[in-house]
Coordinates of N, CA, C and O in Angstrom, one line a residue:
X20 N 116.8 86.4 114.4 CA 115.7 87.0 113.7 C 115.5 87.8 112.3 O 116.3 88.3 112.1
X21 N 114.5 88.1 111.7 CA 114.9 88.3 109.9 C 114.5 89.3 110.1 O 114.1 90.5 111.5
X22 N 114.3 90.5 109.8 CA 115.0 91.7 109.1 C 113.1 92.0 108.9 O 113.1 93.6 110.4
X23 N 111.9 91.3 108.9 CA 110.9 92.3 109.1 C 110.9 91.7 111.3 O 109.6 93.0 111.2
X24 N 110.6 90.9 111.7 CA 110.7 90.7 112.8 C 111.3 92.0 113.5 O 110.6 92.6 114.3
X25 N 112.7 92.4 113.1 CA 113.6 93.7 113.8 C 113.0 94.5 113.9 O 112.7 95.0 114.6
X26 N 112.5 95.1 112.5 CA 110.9 95.8 112.6 C 110.4 96.2 113.1 O 110.0 97.6 113.6
X27 N 109.5 94.6 112.6 CA 108.1 95.2 113.8 C 107.8 95.7 114.8 O 107.8 96.2 115.9
X28 N 109.3 94.8 115.1 CA 109.4 95.0 117.6 C 110.5 96.5 117.6 O 109.4 96.7 118.4
X29 N 110.5 97.5 116.5 CA 111.8 98.2 116.6 C 109.9 99.4 116.6 O 110.2 100.5 117.2
X30 N 109.4 99.0 116.3 CA 108.2 100.1 115.8 C 107.0 99.8 116.6 O 107.0 100.6 117.4
X31 N 106.8 98.7 117.3 CA 106.2 98.4 118.8 C 106.6 99.8 120.5 O 106.5 99.5 121.0
X32 N 107.8 98.9 119.9 CA 109.5 100.2 120.5 C 108.7 100.9 120.8 O 108.6 101.4 121.6
X33 N 109.4 101.3 119.8 CA 109.1 103.0 119.8 C 107.2 103.6 120.1 O 107.4 104.8 120.2
X34 N 106.8 102.6 119.5 CA 105.1 103.0 120.2 C 104.6 103.1 121.3 O 104.0 104.1 122.3
X35 N 105.6 102.5 121.7 CA 105.3 102.3 123.4 C 105.9 102.7 124.4 O 105.6 102.8 125.4
X36 N 107.0 103.6 124.0 CA 108.2 104.8 124.2 C 107.2 106.0 124.3 O 107.4 106.3 125.3
X37 N 106.3 105.5 123.6 CA 105.4 107.4 123.2 C 104.6 107.1 123.9 O 104.7 108.3 124.8
X38 N 104.0 106.1 123.9 CA 103.4 106.1 124.7 C 103.0 106.2 126.4 O 102.1 107.1 127.0
X39 N 104.3 106.1 127.3 CA 104.3 106.0 127.7 C 105.2 107.4 128.5 O 105.5 107.5 129.3
X40 N 105.0 107.9 127.7 CA 106.6 109.2 127.8 C 107.7 108.9 127.9 O 108.8 109.6 128.7
X41 N 108.0 108.1 127.1 CA 109.8 107.0 127.3 C 110.8 107.4 126.9 O 110.0 108.1 124.9
X42 N 112.1 107.9 126.6 CA 113.0 108.5 125.1 C 112.5 106.7 123.9 O 112.1 105.9 124.4
X43 N 112.7 107.5 122.6 CA 112.9 106.1 121.9 C 113.7 105.9 122.2 O 114.5 106.7 121.9
X44 N 114.1 104.9 121.0 CA 114.3 103.7 120.5 C 115.6 104.3 119.2 O 114.6 103.4 118.3
X45 N 115.9 105.1 119.4 CA 116.6 106.1 118.5 C 117.6 104.9 117.3 O 118.2 105.7 116.5
X46 N 118.0 104.0 118.4 CA 119.5 103.6 117.7 C 119.7 101.9 117.4 O 118.3 101.5 118.3
X47 N 119.9 101.0 117.4 CA 119.7 99.8 116.7 C 121.1 98.8 115.8 O 120.9 99.8 114.9
X48 N 120.9 97.8 116.6 CA 122.7 97.4 115.8 C 122.3 96.9 115.1 O 123.1 96.8 113.8
X49 N 121.1 96.5 114.2 CA 120.7 96.6 112.3 C 120.6 97.5 112.0 O 121.0 98.4 110.9
X50 N 119.6 98.1 112.2 CA 118.4 99.0 111.9 C 119.4 101.0 111.8 O 119.0 101.3 110.3
X51 N 120.2 100.4 112.1 CA 121.2 101.9 112.6 C 122.5 101.7 111.2 O 122.7 103.0 110.8
X52 N 122.2 100.4 110.5 CA 123.0 100.8 109.8 C 122.9 100.6 107.5 O 123.1 100.4 107.9
X53 N 121.6 100.6 108.1 CA 120.7 100.8 107.6 C 120.5 101.8 106.9 O 120.0 102.7 107.9
X54 N 119.3 102.5 105.6 CA 118.8 103.5 105.0 C 117.6 103.3 103.8 O 118.4 102.8 102.5
X55 N 116.2 103.9 104.5 CA 115.8 103.7 103.2 C 113.8 104.5 103.7 O 114.8 104.9 105.6
X56 N 113.9 104.2 102.7 CA 112.7 105.4 103.2 C 111.9 104.1 103.2 O 111.7 102.7 103.4
X57 N 110.6 104.7 104.4 CA 109.3 103.7 105.4 C 108.3 104.3 105.5 O 108.9 105.5 106.0
X58 N 107.5 103.2 105.8 CA 106.5 103.5 105.8 C 105.4 102.6 107.5 O 106.0 101.9 107.0
X59 N 104.8 103.0 108.0 CA 104.2 102.3 109.4 C 103.1 102.8 109.2 O 102.3 103.3 109.3
X60 N 102.0 101.8 109.6 CA 101.0 101.3 109.1 C 100.5 100.2 110.3 O 100.8 98.8 110.6
X61 N 99.3 101.1 111.7 CA 98.7 100.3 112.0 C 97.2 100.7 111.8 O 96.5 100.9 111.4
X62 N 97.1 98.9 111.9 CA 95.4 97.8 111.6 C 95.1 97.8 112.8 O 95.0 97.2 113.8
X63 N 94.2 98.2 112.7 CA 92.8 98.0 114.3 C 92.1 95.7 114.1 O 91.4 96.4 112.6
X64 N 92.5 95.1 115.2 CA 91.0 94.3 114.5 C 90.0 93.9 114.1 O 89.5 94.7 115.8
X65 N 88.9 94.6 114.1 CA 87.6 94.6 114.4 C 86.6 92.8 114.0 O 86.2 92.6 112.9
X66 N 85.9 93.6 116.0 CA 85.2 91.3 115.5 C 83.7 92.2 114.5 O 83.5 93.0 115.6
X67 N 83.1 91.7 114.1 CA 80.8 92.1 113.7 C 80.7 90.6 113.4 O 81.4 90.2 112.1
X68 N 79.6 90.0 113.7 CA 78.9 89.1 112.7 C 79.8 88.2 112.3 O 79.7 87.9 111.6
X69 N 80.1 87.4 113.6 CA 81.2 86.5 113.5 C 82.7 86.8 112.5 O 83.3 85.5 112.1
X70 N 82.9 87.7 112.2 CA 83.9 88.1 110.9 C 84.8 89.1 111.6 O 84.3 89.3 112.7
X71 N 86.2 88.6 111.0 CA 87.3 90.0 111.8 C 88.0 90.6 110.8 O 87.5 89.8 109.2
X72 N 87.8 91.5 110.8 CA 88.8 92.4 109.5 C 89.9 93.1 110.5 O 89.4 92.9 111.3
X73 N 90.8 94.3 109.1 CA 91.0 95.0 109.6 C 90.4 96.4 109.1 O 90.5 96.2 108.2
X74 N 91.0 97.4 110.1 CA 90.7 98.5 109.4 C 92.2 99.4 110.1 O 92.6 99.8 110.8
X75 N 92.4 100.0 108.6 CA 93.1 101.0 108.7 C 93.7 102.2 110.0 O 92.1 102.9 110.1
X76 N 93.9 102.3 111.0 CA 94.0 102.9 112.2 C 94.9 104.6 111.6 O 94.5 105.8 112.2
X77 N 95.9 104.1 110.9 CA 96.7 104.8 110.1 C 98.3 104.3 110.1 O 98.4 103.7 110.2
X78 N 98.2 105.5 109.2 CA 99.7 105.0 108.0 C 100.3 106.6 108.5 O 99.5 107.6 108.0
X79 N 101.8 106.0 108.1 CA 102.6 107.7 108.1 C 104.2 107.1 107.9 O 104.3 105.8 107.2
X80 N 104.6 107.8 106.7 CA 105.9 107.9 105.7 C 107.0 108.5 104.9 O 106.0 109.2 105.4
X81 N 108.3 108.0 105.0 CA 109.1 108.9 103.8 C 109.2 107.9 102.9 O 109.4 107.1 102.9
X82 N 109.1 108.6 102.0 CA 110.4 107.9 100.4 C 111.7 108.2 99.8 O 111.6 107.2 99.5
X83 N 111.9 109.2 101.7 CA 113.5 108.9 101.4 C 114.0 109.6 102.8 O 113.7 109.3 103.4
X84 N 114.6 108.2 102.7 CA 115.4 108.0 104.0 C 116.0 110.1 105.0 O 116.3 110.4 104.5
X85 N 115.8 110.2 105.3 CA 116.3 111.8 106.7 C 117.8 111.3 107.1 O 118.6 111.5 107.3
X86 N 117.4 109.8 107.4 CA 118.7 109.8 108.8 C 118.7 108.0 109.3 O 119.2 107.5 107.1
X87 N 118.9 107.2 109.2 CA 119.0 105.9 109.4 C 118.2 105.2 109.9 O 117.1 105.5 109.7
X88 N 118.2 104.3 109.5 CA 116.4 103.5 109.8 C 115.7 102.8 110.6 O 114.9 103.3 111.1
X89 N 117.1 102.4 111.8 CA 116.7 102.8 113.0 C 115.8 104.6 113.4 O 114.3 104.2 114.1
X90 N 116.1 104.8 112.9 CA 115.8 106.4 114.3 C 115.3 106.6 113.1 O 113.3 107.5 113.6
X91 N 114.6 107.0 111.4 CA 113.5 107.2 110.9 C 112.3 106.5 111.9 O 111.2 106.5 111.5
X92 N 112.4 105.4 111.7 CA 110.7 104.4 112.2 C 110.9 104.4 113.4 O 109.6 105.0 113.3
X93 N 111.7 104.7 114.9 CA 111.7 105.6 115.2 C 110.5 106.9 115.7 O 109.3 107.0 116.1
X94 N 110.6 107.9 115.3 CA 110.6 108.4 115.3 C 108.9 108.7 114.3 O 107.8 109.7 114.4
X95 N 109.2 108.0 112.6 CA 107.5 107.7 112.3 C 106.5 107.5 113.6 O 105.4 107.7 114.0
X96 N 106.7 106.2 113.7 CA 105.7 105.6 114.9 C 105.4 106.8 115.5 O 104.2 106.5 116.2
X97 N 106.9 106.5 116.4 CA 105.6 108.0 116.8 C 104.5 109.1 117.1 O 103.9 109.0 117.5
X98 N 105.1 109.5 115.4 CA 105.2 110.3 115.1 C 103.1 110.0 114.6 O 102.5 110.8 115.2
X99 N 103.2 108.8 114.4 CA 101.3 107.9 114.3 C 101.2 108.2 115.1 O 99.6 108.0 115.0
X100 N 101.3 107.0 116.7 CA 100.8 106.9 117.3 C 99.9 107.8 118.4 O 99.2 108.4 118.3
X101 N 101.1 109.3 118.1 CA 100.4 110.8 118.7 C 98.9 110.8 118.1 O 98.1 111.8 118.4
X102 N 99.5 111.0 116.5 CA 98.2 111.3 115.5 C 96.8 110.1 116.1 O 96.2 110.8 114.6
X103 N 97.2 109.9 115.8 CA 95.9 108.7 115.9 C 94.9 109.1 117.7 O 95.3 108.3 118.6
X104 N 93.4 109.6 117.5 CA 93.0 110.2 118.2 C 92.6 108.7 119.3 O 92.4 107.8 118.7
X105 N 92.9 109.2 120.8 CA 92.7 108.1 121.7 C 93.6 107.1 121.6 O 92.8 105.6 122.4
X106 N 94.8 106.4 120.9 CA 95.0 105.2 120.9 C 95.9 104.7 122.0 O 97.1 105.6 122.7
X107 N 96.3 104.2 122.6 CA 96.5 103.7 124.2 C 97.0 102.0 123.6 O 97.8 101.7 123.1
X108 N 97.7 102.3 125.1 CA 98.7 100.9 124.4 C 98.3 99.7 124.9 O 97.8 99.0 124.9
X109 N 97.1 99.7 125.7 CA 95.7 98.4 125.1 C 95.3 98.8 123.5 O 95.3 97.4 123.5
X110 N 95.3 99.6 122.3 CA 94.3 99.8 121.5 C 95.5 99.1 121.0 O 95.8 98.4 119.6
X111 N 97.3 98.7 121.1 CA 97.8 99.3 120.6 C 98.6 97.3 120.9 O 99.0 96.5 119.7
X112 N 97.9 96.9 121.5 CA 98.1 95.8 122.1 C 97.4 94.7 120.8 O 97.7 94.0 120.9
X113 N 96.2 95.2 120.7 CA 95.6 94.8 120.3 C 95.1 95.3 119.0 O 94.3 94.6 117.3
X114 N 96.2 96.1 118.0 CA 96.7 95.9 116.6 C 97.7 95.4 115.7 O 98.8 95.0 115.8
X115 N 97.7 95.5 114.8 CA 98.7 95.1 113.8 C 99.1 95.3 113.3 O 98.9 96.8 112.5
X116 N 100.5 95.7 113.1 CA 102.1 96.9 112.6 C 102.5 95.8 111.6 O 102.6 95.2 110.9
X117 N 102.8 96.4 110.7 CA 103.2 96.5 108.7 C 104.4 98.1 108.6 O 103.3 98.9 108.6
X118 N 105.0 98.1 108.5 CA 106.6 98.4 108.3 C 106.6 98.2 105.6 O 107.0 96.8 105.9
X119 N 106.3 99.3 105.5 CA 106.8 99.1 104.3 C 108.1 100.0 104.1 O 108.2 100.9 104.5
X120 N 109.6 99.4 103.8 CA 110.6 99.8 103.1 C 110.5 100.4 101.7 O 110.1 99.2 100.8
X121 N 111.0 101.3 101.4 CA 110.5 101.9 100.4 C 112.2 102.1 99.6 O 113.0 102.6 99.9
X122 N 112.4 101.6 98.4 CA 113.3 101.7 98.0 C 114.2 102.7 97.0 O 113.0 103.6 97.0
X123 N 114.7 102.6 96.2 CA 115.7 103.9 95.1 C 114.1 104.4 94.6 O 113.2 103.4 93.9
X124 N 113.7 106.1 94.1 CA 113.0 106.6 94.3 C 113.5 106.7 92.4 O 114.4 106.9 91.6
X125 N 112.7 105.9 91.5 CA 112.9 106.3 89.1 C 111.7 106.3 89.1 O 111.1 106.2 89.2
X126 N 112.6 108.3 88.1 CA 111.3 109.1 87.3 C 110.8 108.3 86.0 O 111.5 106.1 85.9
X127 N 109.3 107.7 86.3 CA 108.4 106.9 85.8 C 107.6 108.4 84.4 O 107.2 109.6 85.5
X128 N 107.7 107.3 83.5 CA 107.0 108.1 82.6 C 105.5 108.1 82.7 O 104.6 108.4 82.1
X129 N 104.7 107.1 83.8 CA 103.0 106.6 83.5 C 103.0 106.1 83.2 O 102.6 104.9 83.2
X130 N 104.5 105.1 81.8 CA 103.5 103.6 81.2 C 103.8 102.3 81.8 O 103.7 102.4 82.8
X131 N 102.4 101.8 81.6 CA 102.2 101.1 82.7 C 102.3 99.7 82.7 O 102.7 98.7 83.3
X132 N 102.7 99.3 81.3 CA 103.2 98.7 80.5 C 104.2 98.0 81.1 O 105.9 98.7 81.8
X133 N 104.3 96.3 82.2 CA 105.9 96.4 82.6 C 106.0 97.0 84.6 O 106.4 96.7 84.5
X134 N 105.1 97.9 84.4 CA 104.8 97.7 86.3 C 104.5 97.5 86.5 O 103.8 96.1 86.4
X135 N 105.1 97.1 87.8 CA 105.7 95.5 89.0 C 104.7 96.0 90.0 O 104.2 96.0 91.5
X136 N 103.1 95.5 89.6 CA 102.5 95.3 90.7 C 101.8 94.9 91.3 O 102.2 93.6 91.5
X137 N 101.8 95.3 93.5 CA 102.1 94.7 93.3 C 103.8 94.5 94.5 O 103.3 94.3 95.6
X138 N 104.4 95.3 94.0 CA 105.8 95.1 93.7 C 106.8 96.8 94.5 O 106.7 97.3 95.3
X139 N 105.2 97.0 93.2 CA 105.8 99.1 93.1 C 104.7 99.6 93.8 O 103.6 99.4 93.7
X140 N 105.0 101.2 94.3 CA 105.1 102.2 94.5 C 105.2 102.8 92.8 O 105.9 103.0 92.9
X141 N 104.0 104.3 93.8 CA 103.9 105.6 92.9 C 104.2 107.1 93.9 O 103.4 107.0 94.8
X142 N 104.9 107.5 93.6 CA 105.2 109.2 94.7 C 104.9 110.1 93.3 O 105.9 109.8 92.2
X143 N 104.2 111.1 93.5 CA 103.5 111.8 92.1 C 103.9 113.7 93.2 O 103.6 113.4 94.6
X144 N 104.8 114.1 92.7 CA 104.7 115.0 92.9 C 104.1 116.2 91.6 O 103.8 116.8 90.4
X145 N 102.6 117.7 92.6 CA 102.5 118.8 91.3 C 102.7 119.5 92.0 O 102.7 119.7 93.3
X146 N 101.8 120.5 91.8 CA 101.9 122.0 92.4 C 100.8 122.6 93.2 O 101.7 123.0 94.1
X147 N 99.9 120.8 93.5 CA 99.2 121.5 94.7 C 99.9 120.1 96.1 O 99.4 120.0 96.8
X148 N 100.9 120.0 95.3 CA 101.5 119.0 96.9 C 101.8 117.1 95.8 O 102.5 117.3 94.9
X149 N 102.0 116.4 97.1 CA 102.6 115.4 96.4 C 101.4 114.3 97.3 O 100.9 114.3 98.7
X150 N 101.8 113.2 96.2 CA 100.8 112.0 97.1 C 102.0 110.1 96.8 O 102.6 110.6 96.0
X151 N 102.1 110.0 97.7 CA 101.9 107.9 97.7 C 101.7 107.4 97.4 O 100.0 107.5 98.1
X152 N 101.2 106.8 96.5 CA 100.3 105.1 96.4 C 100.9 104.2 96.5 O 102.0 103.5 95.9
X153 N 101.6 103.7 97.6 CA 101.3 102.5 98.6 C 101.2 100.2 97.5 O 99.8 101.4 97.1
X154 N 101.7 99.7 96.9 CA 101.4 98.9 96.3 C 99.7 97.9 97.7 O 98.7 98.2 96.5
X155 N 99.6 98.1 98.7 CA 98.8 97.2 98.7 C 97.9 98.2 99.1 O 96.3 97.7 99.2
X156 N 97.7 99.4 98.8 CA 96.8 100.7 99.1 C 95.8 99.9 97.0 O 94.6 100.2 97.0
X157 N 97.1 100.2 96.8 CA 97.1 99.7 94.3 C 95.7 98.2 94.7 O 94.7 98.1 94.5
X158 N 96.2 97.4 95.4 CA 95.8 95.9 95.8 C 94.8 95.7 97.3 O 93.6 95.3 96.3
X159 N 94.6 96.5 97.5 CA 93.0 97.2 99.1 C 92.3 97.7 97.9 O 90.5 97.1 98.4
X160 N 92.4 98.8 96.9 CA 91.5 99.6 96.1 C 91.1 99.5 95.4 O 90.9 100.2 94.5
X161 N 91.7 97.8 94.5 CA 92.0 97.8 93.2 C 92.2 98.8 91.9 O 91.2 99.6 91.4
X162 N 93.6 99.5 93.2 CA 93.6 100.7 91.5 C 94.8 100.9 91.0 O 95.4 100.0 90.6
X163 N 94.4 99.7 89.5 CA 94.8 99.0 88.9 C 95.1 99.1 87.7 O 94.1 100.1 87.4
X164 N 95.9 99.4 86.7 CA 95.1 99.6 85.4 C 95.5 101.3 85.2 O 96.1 102.3 85.9
X165 N 94.4 101.8 84.2 CA 94.3 103.4 83.8 C 93.9 103.6 85.6 O 94.5 105.1 85.9
X166 N 93.3 103.0 86.7 CA 92.6 103.8 87.1 C 93.7 104.1 88.9 O 93.4 105.0 89.4
X167 N 94.9 103.7 88.3 CA 96.0 104.2 89.3 C 96.0 105.4 89.1 O 96.4 106.5 89.2
X168 N 95.8 105.8 87.4 CA 96.1 107.3 87.1 C 95.4 108.7 87.3 O 95.9 109.3 87.3
X169 N 94.3 107.9 87.6 CA 93.3 108.9 87.9 C 93.4 108.5 89.0 O 93.1 110.3 89.6
X170 N 93.7 107.9 90.7 CA 94.0 108.3 91.9 C 94.5 109.0 92.2 O 94.6 110.2 92.6
X171 N 95.3 108.9 91.1 CA 97.1 109.9 91.7 C 96.1 111.2 91.3 O 97.0 112.3 91.8
X172 N 96.3 112.1 90.1 CA 94.8 112.9 89.8 C 94.1 113.5 91.2 O 94.0 114.5 91.5
X173 N 93.0 112.4 91.9 CA 92.0 112.5 92.2 C 92.7 113.4 94.1 O 92.3 114.5 94.1
X174 N 94.4 113.0 93.5 CA 95.5 113.4 94.7 C 95.8 114.8 94.5 O 95.7 115.5 95.7
X175 N 96.3 114.3 93.8 CA 97.1 116.3 93.1 C 97.0 116.9 92.0 O 97.6 117.8 91.7
X176 N 96.1 116.1 91.5 CA 95.3 116.3 90.0 C 96.7 116.9 89.2 O 97.7 115.2 89.7
X177 N 96.9 116.7 88.3 CA 97.8 116.7 86.7 C 99.9 116.6 87.9 O 99.6 118.1 87.8
X178 N 99.9 115.6 88.0 CA 101.6 115.6 88.7 C 102.3 116.3 87.1 O 102.6 115.8 86.3
X179 N 103.2 116.6 87.6 CA 104.3 117.6 87.1 C 105.5 116.0 87.2 O 106.3 116.6 86.1
X180 N 105.9 115.5 87.7 CA 107.0 114.5 88.1 C 106.0 112.9 89.2 O 106.0 113.5 89.5
X181 N 106.8 112.1 88.3 CA 105.9 110.8 88.5 C 107.7 109.7 89.0 O 108.4 109.9 88.5
X182 N 106.9 109.2 89.9 CA 108.5 108.9 90.0 C 107.3 107.3 90.3 O 106.5 107.2 91.3
X183 N 108.2 106.3 90.9 CA 107.6 104.4 90.9 C 110.0 104.0 91.9 O 110.2 104.4 91.6
X184 N 108.7 103.1 92.6 CA 109.7 102.7 93.6 C 109.5 100.5 93.7 O 108.2 101.0 94.2
X185 N 110.6 99.9 94.4 CA 110.1 98.7 94.2 C 110.0 99.2 96.3 O 110.3 99.6 96.7
X186 N 109.5 97.9 97.3 CA 108.5 98.2 98.5 C 109.0 96.7 98.6 O 109.0 95.9 97.8
X187 N 109.5 96.7 100.0 CA 110.2 95.5 101.1 C 108.4 95.6 102.0 O 108.3 96.3 102.6
X188 N 107.4 94.4 102.2 CA 106.3 94.4 102.6 C 106.2 93.7 104.0 O 106.3 93.0 103.9
X189 N 106.1 94.4 105.4 CA 107.0 92.6 106.3 C 105.6 94.1 107.2 O 104.9 94.1 107.5
X190 N 104.4 92.1 107.7 CA 103.1 92.4 108.0 C 102.9 91.4 109.8 O 103.7 90.3 109.2
X191 N 102.3 92.1 110.2 CA 101.8 90.7 111.9 C 100.3 90.5 111.2 O 100.2 90.6 110.3
X192 N 100.6 88.3 110.9 CA 99.3 88.2 110.9 C 98.7 88.2 112.0 O 97.2 88.3 111.8
X193 N 98.6 88.4 113.5 CA 98.0 88.5 114.4 C 98.8 89.7 115.1 O 99.9 89.6 115.4
X194 N 97.6 90.2 115.9 CA 98.5 91.5 117.0 C 99.5 90.7 117.9 O 99.2 89.4 118.2
X195 N 100.9 91.5 117.9 CA 102.4 91.2 118.1 C 102.8 88.9 118.4 O 103.1 88.6 118.4
X196 N 101.6 89.1 116.8 CA 102.3 87.5 116.4 C 103.3 87.2 115.8 O 104.3 88.6 114.7
X197 N 103.1 86.1 114.5 CA 104.2 85.9 113.7 C 104.5 87.0 112.8 O 103.2 87.5 112.1
X198 N 105.4 87.7 112.2 CA 106.0 88.3 110.8 C 106.3 87.7 109.9 O 107.1 86.9 109.5
X199 N 105.1 88.1 108.5 CA 105.8 87.7 107.3 C 106.0 89.2 106.7 O 105.3 89.5 106.6
X200 N 106.4 88.5 105.2 CA 107.0 88.8 103.6 C 105.7 89.2 103.5 O 105.4 88.0 102.8
X201 N 105.2 90.5 102.7 CA 103.4 90.0 101.7 C 104.0 89.7 100.8 O 105.4 90.9 99.5
X202 N 103.1 89.6 99.9 CA 104.1 88.4 98.7 C 102.4 89.5 97.2 O 102.1 88.1 97.5
X203 N 102.3 90.7 97.8 CA 100.9 90.6 96.9 C 100.8 90.9 95.9 O 99.3 90.6 95.0
X204 N 102.0 90.9 94.6 CA 102.1 90.5 93.9 C 101.7 89.1 93.1 O 100.7 88.5 92.3
X205 N 101.3 88.5 94.0 CA 100.0 87.3 94.1 C 98.9 87.5 94.3 O 98.4 86.0 94.8
X206 N 98.8 87.8 94.7 CA 97.7 88.0 95.0 C 96.0 88.2 94.1 O 96.4 87.6 92.8
X207 N 94.5 87.2 93.9 CA 94.1 87.2 93.7 C 93.5 88.3 92.6 O 93.2 88.2 91.3
X208 N 93.6 89.8 93.7 CA 93.0 90.5 93.1 C 94.2 91.1 91.5 O 92.9 91.2 90.0
X209 N 95.3 91.3 91.7 CA 96.6 91.2 90.3 C 96.8 90.0 89.5 O 95.8 90.3 88.4
X210 N 96.1 88.6 89.8 CA 96.6 87.8 89.2 C 94.9 87.7 88.1 O 95.0 87.9 87.0
X211 N 94.0 88.4 88.4 CA 93.3 88.8 87.8 C 92.7 89.3 87.1 O 92.7 89.6 85.8
X212 N 93.2 90.1 87.3 CA 93.7 91.9 86.5 C 94.2 91.0 85.8 O 94.7 91.7 83.9
X213 N 95.7 91.2 85.4 CA 96.7 90.5 85.1 C 96.7 89.5 83.9 O 96.6 89.5 82.5
X214 N 94.8 88.8 84.4 CA 94.8 88.5 83.5 C 93.7 88.8 82.5 O 93.8 88.8 81.1
X215 N 93.5 89.8 82.9 CA 91.7 90.8 81.2 C 93.0 91.6 80.5 O 92.5 91.1 79.5
X216 N 94.0 91.9 81.0 CA 95.1 93.0 80.5 C 95.8 92.3 78.9 O 96.5 92.6 78.3
X217 N 96.1 90.9 79.2 CA 96.1 90.0 78.4 C 96.5 89.6 77.1 O 94.3 90.0 76.4

C-alpha cells in the first residue's frame, strides 16, 4: 500500500470507530513511526441536474505534530466526524476523504516571488488568532497573488507572524475508491495565473 492509501484507510477506520463508539486505532505499524502536521477533510458527493460536485462537510487539523501521525490522524478524524452535524456511517460511505500532510513551518516575509502555488500553504498568527490556508483552498477559491494577503487579513487581521509550509495531499477519486496524490501545481487555475504574472 502507498502512504496515501494507508493514511486514508487509517482515517476511515478512526471515523468508523468514533461513529460506532469503539476505541480509536491510535497506533499503526507505519504511521506510528512518522511525525507531521496533518489535516483531514471530508467532502460529500452532491448530485444535481445530471452533474456531480464535491461539497466540503468539514476540515480539521494541526500544522505541527502533537504526537505521531497514527495518533494525531485518528484523533483529528474522530473530532471531525463528531463536529459534522448528523454525520452517519451512511454519510461516510458516500463521502470522499482527503489527507494533507504538512511539512516543517518556515518563517515567511510574505514575498510572493517564488511562492510554491499549489504546493505550499500559509500559517498566519496575529493578536486576533491564527489561520491556516491550504493550497487546495487557494486553488478552489482562486486566492492567488495579492488576494492571498487580503484573504489572510480577512481571517485574522494584520498578521504578526507568517509561515509557509510544503504539503503532500492524498485524495480519494471516489468514496472508498482509488487514492491519488493531488498535483495542484499542474491545475489549469495555477497555469493561467502564472501565465498572467510572468
